[in-house]
Amino acid sequence: MKRRDFLKFVGMASSATVLASCGVEKSTEKILPFVVPPQDPDYIPGDSMWRNTTCTECGVGCGTSVRTVDFNAVKMEGLKGHPINDGALCLRGQVSLTRLYHPNRVKNPRTLRRGGLALGGKYEEITWEAAYQLILDKMAEAKSKGLENVYLAGNTTGSLSAALNEFCAATGVERLPHYEALPYATLREGYRILFGQNTMPEYKTGEADFLLSIGADVVETFNMPVAQASGIQEAREKHHLKWVHLEPHASMTGFKADKQHKIRPGGEAHFLTYLLNYIMESKLNEGNLPSGIPSISKAQAAANTGLSESDLEHLCEMLAKAKNPLLIVGGVSTAHKGGLNVAVLAGLVQWAAGMIENTVSFSTGRSLQGVGNMNDMTALGRRLQTSKIGVLFTSRVNPVATAPAATGFGENYTKAHFTVAFAEFFDETADMADLVLPLSDDLESWGDVEARRGLLGVVRPVIKETIYNTRTEGDLLLTLGKLAQGMEATETYEAYVKARWAGRLGGAEGIDAAVAKGFVDEKPGRLNISLQNGAVAGFLGQMKMGAAIDGPVLYCVPSVRTGDGRSKVLPLTSEIPDPLTTVAYGGWVSVSKASAEKLGLQNEHLVIKERPVVKVEANSVSLELPHVVQPGLPEDVYVVQRDHMSTVMMEIDPQTGEPLGLLSGVSVSDAGRNEKLAIIAGAIEQGHRNITREEHTHHHDHFHGDETLYPDPYDRYPDYRWGISVDMETCVACNACVAACYIENNIPVVGEAEVLKGREMAWLRVQPYYFTEESGEVTLDNLVMMCQQCDFAPCENVCPVYATNHDHEGLNVMTYNRCVGTRYCHNNCPYKVRRFNWFDWTNEGYWNGPMARMANPDVYVRPKGVMEKCTFCYGRIRVAKDKAKDEGRLVREGDITPACAQTCPTHSITFGNLKDQESQVYKQSQRDGSFRALESLGTSPGVHYVRKPSQRKEEHA
Amino acid sequence: MRAILATLLAGFFSVIALGMLGAGAFWVKYEKPEPQPIAYPHDLHAGKLNLECTHCHVYVDKSQYATVPAMKICMDCHKDAQIVSPEIDKLKKFWENEEPIPWQRIHSVPNHVYFSHERHVKFFAAKGETYKDGQICAKCHGNMKVVKEVKQTRTLKMGFCVSCHRAEGAPTDCWTCHKS
């Protein structure tokens, strides 16, 4: 072929291609309009409808407001004005929305033929009718054999509790004490002995001016963490709260207190006794203390607590000086063999210092009276073992995996005549059950929760119909009761609940108001709490105080990501890293620096996601997990999260039935091999960079007239310069913002293999930076790191296709369909906040199936090969600007709240217009101690951080 | 030599022929609209009967989506209007079966675009424009009062959007239209 012909040929071919690629692409999409439009008065296609309900991820009962768009729930937020959480929501609450759309939910009733999978048995999906019939047959069979049918559920309150009682009465089923993996058994037993209150009070941190917390992780998992964290912030503002935390290990709560002291494991009772002695000596006791409180000398107390004598004295004085003190004891400090002593002594201090019904409120205490403990489970295990149980119902619990082996429950579970599990997911218990009945999610159900005295939390469906073939537990009970012909049943559980509400709330109007509001606060009267002198004196008489524990100990602690472990089933709780260590997936043992050196563990290669494995052995426990060096952890103290050891290994306190979180006599050794561990942070110290403690280069007038040849960037912004300010003093690093960001912005969960390659997609991370102060104390700065929206953004200059550039509101704009994926911007970003889509998560993987219904329609689901990053929730900015335009004004302060700021329990994140000098964010940016990350690079970020007071120059001077 | 030339020529023309075939196929695939399940005449409803656009597209000034009307809106008139036509019979059949009509989508913007009908309609309405021909809706959809069958008459591509945004002084920042 001649060259000329070749060219002709090519020319033809290419013009044909050009021809084929122009013109309008014809859509093959169908539009299916409504036959009859929805009747909801607030329905507008594509707009948000908010439905108020109650979060049931844990037992606290926070109010939530669920954003639905076109009848899909896309975001869950804390309910403003709710007496418990007032707008805030924790990590787990945020993530709980994914429970609804989880593709692995139980979708149909299912039986497992006895003999199980091992014998080639098969699962069989059956109809609801067949399932009901099967249960009735088995119940009758059991009765005829003289066996007892029992019902074991997680904590059940409100209408469901009433329905359960009716069901049990009608069918002769025994209702067992509720099973909770974290039962607060020791504390409740302590409060029962002291005041006859078998429950947890509300700790009103918001009203305290001095907070002394011992062992309890008050801003992580303990009792009501969101309310407690919010309260601490409130008290800091209103009452100049001083917060001292004592703990034997290292927790986020400890790092976030104003001052933390390490206490020797098992030394808590000695410290509290010393406090009581001080109270008696200095005649502070407002309530009469009973006799029999042991006396302890300062030297003894110092020796057993590990605190210096001056520290002891100082703490006592602080308590004496405080007008409204609050003592919170719990967590690891009551989860050991002397835990009940600690609980009772702590209650006595609360009584003597006048905290009871002041800052420790039983009047608004939690509804945990029906919750049992592990001793109850032991009793059940024994009944199972002796084949006395007929039909065993379990609902919303997974005791096979979470009840300690000593209870004998898991071992004997299959010895019941027939086992029925009501479950949302297949877990260890449901996997072994003869019959699994799928439960509807609480976002698909009617119901109510009475998580605390006098507070009715409404549970209502937020979507039109259930996603799978599921029923609510209430409906199951009513139907079964009706079929057993013993129970006058209402047609549906919805009708049942509403009939109960009608009586309580005053008819249909009252119900409508309650459903619209999401809760009814009946403001219950004050309880008359008094010390039960006889019982207390009796307890004190036989109390034996053990000495503090020597030698290596292992603490098993709950995680802020999964609580008692039930949130572990949601993948996002594993993808979001642990706040202290930044470990995303997998388990680890936290080891102190000194112990790691002693054991000869190599920790040279911090960046490589691999760690030497340690072997931890104690009486009942044997663990082999990679180790992470935890700064601030005392020598010989090892910490593992409950999620990563089988809780089955835990011991039980025979006195109270508490699963014990402290193991002594532990031997730890180097297992001699390394294992992969998905650690996000390359380093947890700042080295010479000093990001959070950089010298002040911050000019107060830097917005206008910074000395530079370049024009003022603010001249480019006509109306707005969006900015964020993060207060590092009040931030408790709970990571709720991270979870909120994931859900709001359609960020995919990529899984462990990808995280190990450094391909996590979080737009927002809470970076821990540890420091060893001159005093030797280890402190922690948490840098909430998102796109800094720089005025002179390094990412913009390097984009070859102009996919990322600057807009007229100070934002660094990412245009996804323009991006070709060179990742130059990622390379050039000094903050490492840009994320690359290595895979298509849109059609496969995360956004597949029902999960697609959760995607926020205001935010694009990014395809493979493009960069993405924080946008300051531009979808929300757009909504606010639309509204402002409708009203013919500019956006005002408070119109926009990004997802991270919205969910923050401590209001540490402020968003606003930096051009408006009246705005909160501007004022924060001008505060003493305000700085911008890596300011010396000249990027001029729009995010300001406010240093902790101890780090502010002016306070040192 | 002749043979080679003949082969080349034949090759050349066959390429042209292929190209034309391709163009034909392209027209069928891309240009010719799929038939709608019911031949709804816009010229009759909007033109002759002079119904306001918002009579049926009820959300156009309230929502980002104009929405194809719910069938109840059709039936509000047609259950009384005594008009006999095979197309109306089709409509009634859908209604009786409570089935949505599977309309063929004509106008669309890609998923990564945020386009709000409400915002645009309100903007032009504030300038004193109305739904009458050549005004608000027609800017993107053409004059619907005269078309029997809906066709796309504007490209609805970025250039089209931006030229109007420039002319009207609307913002041209990326995130104005590109979803974040």
Short mmCIF file of N, CA and C in Angstrom, two decimals, chain A residues 413-477:
data_model
loop_
_atom_site.label_atom_id
_atom_site.label_comp_id
_atom_site.label_asym_id
_atom_site.label_seq_id
_atom_site.Cartn_x
_atom_site.Cartn_y
_atom_site.Cartn_z
N TYR A 413 -25.72 -24.64 74.19
CA TYR A 413 -26.81 -23.99 73.46
C TYR A 413 -27.66 -25.00 72.69
N THR A 414 -27.00 -25.93 72.04
CA THR A 414 -27.75 -26.87 71.20
C THR A 414 -28.43 -27.97 72.02
N LYS A 415 -28.25 -27.93 73.34
CA LYS A 415 -28.93 -28.94 74.16
C LYS A 415 -30.38 -28.58 74.44
N ALA A 416 -30.76 -27.38 74.02
CA ALA A 416 -32.18 -27.04 74.12
C ALA A 416 -32.93 -27.92 73.13
N HIS A 417 -34.19 -28.16 73.44
CA HIS A 417 -34.99 -29.01 72.56
C HIS A 417 -35.11 -28.37 71.17
N PHE A 418 -35.29 -27.05 71.16
CA PHE A 418 -35.43 -26.34 69.89
C PHE A 418 -34.98 -24.90 70.13
N THR A 419 -34.18 -24.38 69.22
CA THR A 419 -33.69 -23.01 69.41
C THR A 419 -34.20 -22.10 68.30
N VAL A 420 -34.71 -20.95 68.71
CA VAL A 420 -35.23 -19.97 67.75
C VAL A 420 -34.46 -18.68 67.96
N ALA A 421 -33.89 -18.14 66.90
CA ALA A 421 -33.18 -16.86 67.01
C ALA A 421 -33.91 -15.81 66.20
N PHE A 422 -34.28 -14.70 66.84
CA PHE A 422 -34.77 -13.54 66.12
C PHE A 422 -33.54 -12.66 65.86
N ALA A 423 -33.21 -12.47 64.61
CA ALA A 423 -31.95 -11.77 64.35
C ALA A 423 -32.02 -10.96 63.07
N GLU A 424 -31.21 -9.90 63.02
CA GLU A 424 -31.08 -9.12 61.79
C GLU A 424 -29.97 -9.67 60.92
N PHE A 425 -28.95 -10.22 61.60
CA PHE A 425 -27.80 -10.75 60.89
C PHE A 425 -27.52 -12.17 61.36
N PHE A 426 -26.86 -12.92 60.52
CA PHE A 426 -26.39 -14.22 60.96
C PHE A 426 -25.17 -14.00 61.82
N ASP A 427 -25.26 -14.39 63.06
CA ASP A 427 -24.10 -14.34 63.94
C ASP A 427 -23.90 -15.75 64.50
N GLU A 428 -23.01 -15.88 65.45
CA GLU A 428 -22.69 -17.21 65.97
C GLU A 428 -23.93 -17.91 66.52
N THR A 429 -24.80 -17.14 67.17
CA THR A 429 -25.99 -17.75 67.75
C THR A 429 -26.98 -18.14 66.65
N ALA A 430 -27.25 -17.22 65.73
CA ALA A 430 -28.22 -17.51 64.66
C ALA A 430 -27.73 -18.65 63.78
N ASP A 431 -26.42 -18.72 63.61
CA ASP A 431 -25.88 -19.80 62.77
C ASP A 431 -26.17 -21.18 63.35
N MET A 432 -26.29 -21.24 64.68
CA MET A 432 -26.51 -22.54 65.31
C MET A 432 -27.99 -22.80 65.61
N ALA A 433 -28.81 -21.77 65.43
CA ALA A 433 -30.22 -21.92 65.82
C ALA A 433 -30.96 -22.82 64.85
N ASP A 434 -31.95 -23.53 65.39
CA ASP A 434 -32.75 -24.41 64.54
C ASP A 434 -33.63 -23.60 63.61
N LEU A 435 -34.05 -22.45 64.10
CA LEU A 435 -34.91 -21.60 63.29
C LEU A 435 -34.46 -20.16 63.46
N VAL A 436 -34.26 -19.48 62.34
CA VAL A 436 -33.88 -18.07 62.40
C VAL A 436 -35.01 -17.25 61.78
N LEU A 437 -35.51 -16.30 62.54
CA LEU A 437 -36.56 -15.43 62.01
C LEU A 437 -35.97 -14.03 61.82
N PRO A 438 -36.06 -13.50 60.60
CA PRO A 438 -35.42 -12.20 60.34
C PRO A 438 -36.20 -11.05 60.96
N LEU A 439 -35.50 -10.21 61.67
CA LEU A 439 -36.12 -9.05 62.29
C LEU A 439 -35.99 -7.84 61.36
N SER A 440 -37.02 -7.01 61.37
CA SER A 440 -36.93 -5.74 60.65
C SER A 440 -35.99 -4.83 61.41
N ASP A 441 -35.36 -3.94 60.67
CA ASP A 441 -34.54 -2.94 61.33
C ASP A 441 -35.46 -1.95 62.03
N ASP A 442 -34.94 -1.26 63.03
CA ASP A 442 -35.79 -0.30 63.72
C ASP A 442 -36.13 0.90 62.85
N LEU A 443 -35.43 1.06 61.74
CA LEU A 443 -35.81 2.14 60.82
C LEU A 443 -36.95 1.70 59.91
N GLU A 444 -37.37 0.45 60.05
CA GLU A 444 -38.51 -0.06 59.28
C GLU A 444 -39.69 -0.40 60.18
N SER A 445 -39.58 -0.07 61.45
CA SER A 445 -40.54 -0.61 62.42
C SER A 445 -41.21 0.48 63.23
N TRP A 446 -42.41 0.17 63.72
CA TRP A 446 -43.02 0.98 64.76
C TRP A 446 -42.61 0.43 66.12
N GLY A 447 -42.51 1.29 67.07
CA GLY A 447 -42.18 0.83 68.40
C GLY A 447 -41.84 2.00 69.30
N ASP A 448 -41.36 1.71 70.47
CA ASP A 448 -40.88 2.77 71.34
C ASP A 448 -39.80 2.23 72.25
N VAL A 449 -39.05 3.14 72.82
CA VAL A 449 -37.98 2.79 73.73
C VAL A 449 -38.14 3.68 74.95
N GLU A 450 -37.96 3.09 76.10
CA GLU A 450 -37.93 3.93 77.29
C GLU A 450 -36.57 3.74 77.91
N ALA A 451 -35.57 4.36 77.27
CA ALA A 451 -34.19 4.11 77.66
C ALA A 451 -33.89 4.70 79.01
N ARG A 452 -34.63 5.73 79.39
CA ARG A 452 -34.45 6.23 80.75
C ARG A 452 -35.81 6.62 81.30
N ARG A 453 -35.84 6.78 82.60
CA ARG A 453 -37.09 6.99 83.29
C ARG A 453 -37.82 8.21 82.70
N GLY A 454 -39.08 8.00 82.32
CA GLY A 454 -39.92 9.12 81.89
C GLY A 454 -39.57 9.71 80.55
N LEU A 455 -38.82 9.01 79.74
CA LEU A 455 -38.50 9.53 78.41
C LEU A 455 -38.92 8.48 77.38
N LEU A 456 -39.99 8.80 76.67
CA LEU A 456 -40.50 7.86 75.68
C LEU A 456 -39.89 8.21 74.32
N GLY A 457 -39.07 7.33 73.81
CA GLY A 457 -38.47 7.55 72.50
C GLY A 457 -39.30 6.84 71.44
N VAL A 458 -39.75 7.60 70.46
CA VAL A 458 -40.58 7.02 69.40
C VAL A 458 -39.69 6.30 68.40
N VAL A 459 -40.07 5.08 68.05
CA VAL A 459 -39.40 4.37 66.96
C VAL A 459 -40.41 4.25 65.83
N ARG A 460 -40.06 4.71 64.65
CA ARG A 460 -41.03 4.70 63.56
C ARG A 460 -40.34 4.35 62.24
N PRO A 461 -41.08 3.78 61.32
CA PRO A 461 -40.44 3.49 60.04
C PRO A 461 -40.13 4.79 59.29
N VAL A 462 -38.96 4.83 58.68
CA VAL A 462 -38.61 6.01 57.91
C VAL A 462 -38.67 5.73 56.41
N ILE A 463 -38.79 4.47 56.05
CA ILE A 463 -38.96 4.14 54.63
C ILE A 463 -40.31 3.47 54.45
N LYS A 464 -40.75 3.37 53.20
CA LYS A 464 -42.13 2.96 52.94
C LYS A 464 -42.41 1.51 53.33
N GLU A 465 -41.55 0.61 52.93
CA GLU A 465 -41.80 -0.79 53.27
C GLU A 465 -40.48 -1.49 53.58
N THR A 466 -40.57 -2.62 54.26
CA THR A 466 -39.34 -3.31 54.65
C THR A 466 -38.57 -3.74 53.41
N ILE A 467 -37.26 -3.75 53.56
CA ILE A 467 -36.41 -4.08 52.40
C ILE A 467 -36.45 -5.57 52.12
N TYR A 468 -36.44 -6.37 53.16
CA TYR A 468 -36.49 -7.81 52.98
C TYR A 468 -37.77 -8.36 53.60
N ASN A 469 -37.91 -9.64 53.53
CA ASN A 469 -39.08 -10.32 54.06
C ASN A 469 -38.94 -10.47 55.57
N THR A 470 -39.06 -9.36 56.27
CA THR A 470 -38.79 -9.36 57.71
C THR A 470 -40.02 -8.90 58.49
N ARG A 471 -40.02 -9.18 59.78
CA ARG A 471 -41.09 -8.72 60.67
C ARG A 471 -40.45 -8.05 61.89
N THR A 472 -41.23 -7.23 62.57
CA THR A 472 -40.72 -6.67 63.81
C THR A 472 -40.90 -7.69 64.92
N GLU A 473 -40.11 -7.55 65.96
CA GLU A 473 -40.20 -8.48 67.08
C GLU A 473 -41.59 -8.41 67.71
N GLY A 474 -42.13 -7.18 67.79
CA GLY A 474 -43.47 -7.02 68.35
C GLY A 474 -44.50 -7.80 67.55
N ASP A 475 -44.44 -7.68 66.23
CA ASP A 475 -45.38 -8.42 65.38
C ASP A 475 -45.24 -9.92 65.56
N LEU A 476 -43.99 -10.37 65.67
CA LEU A 476 -43.75 -11.80 65.88
C LEU A 476 -44.43 -12.29 67.16
N LEU A 477 -44.24 -11.50 68.23
CA LEU A 477 -44.79 -11.91 69.52
C LEU A 477 -46.31 -11.91 69.47
#
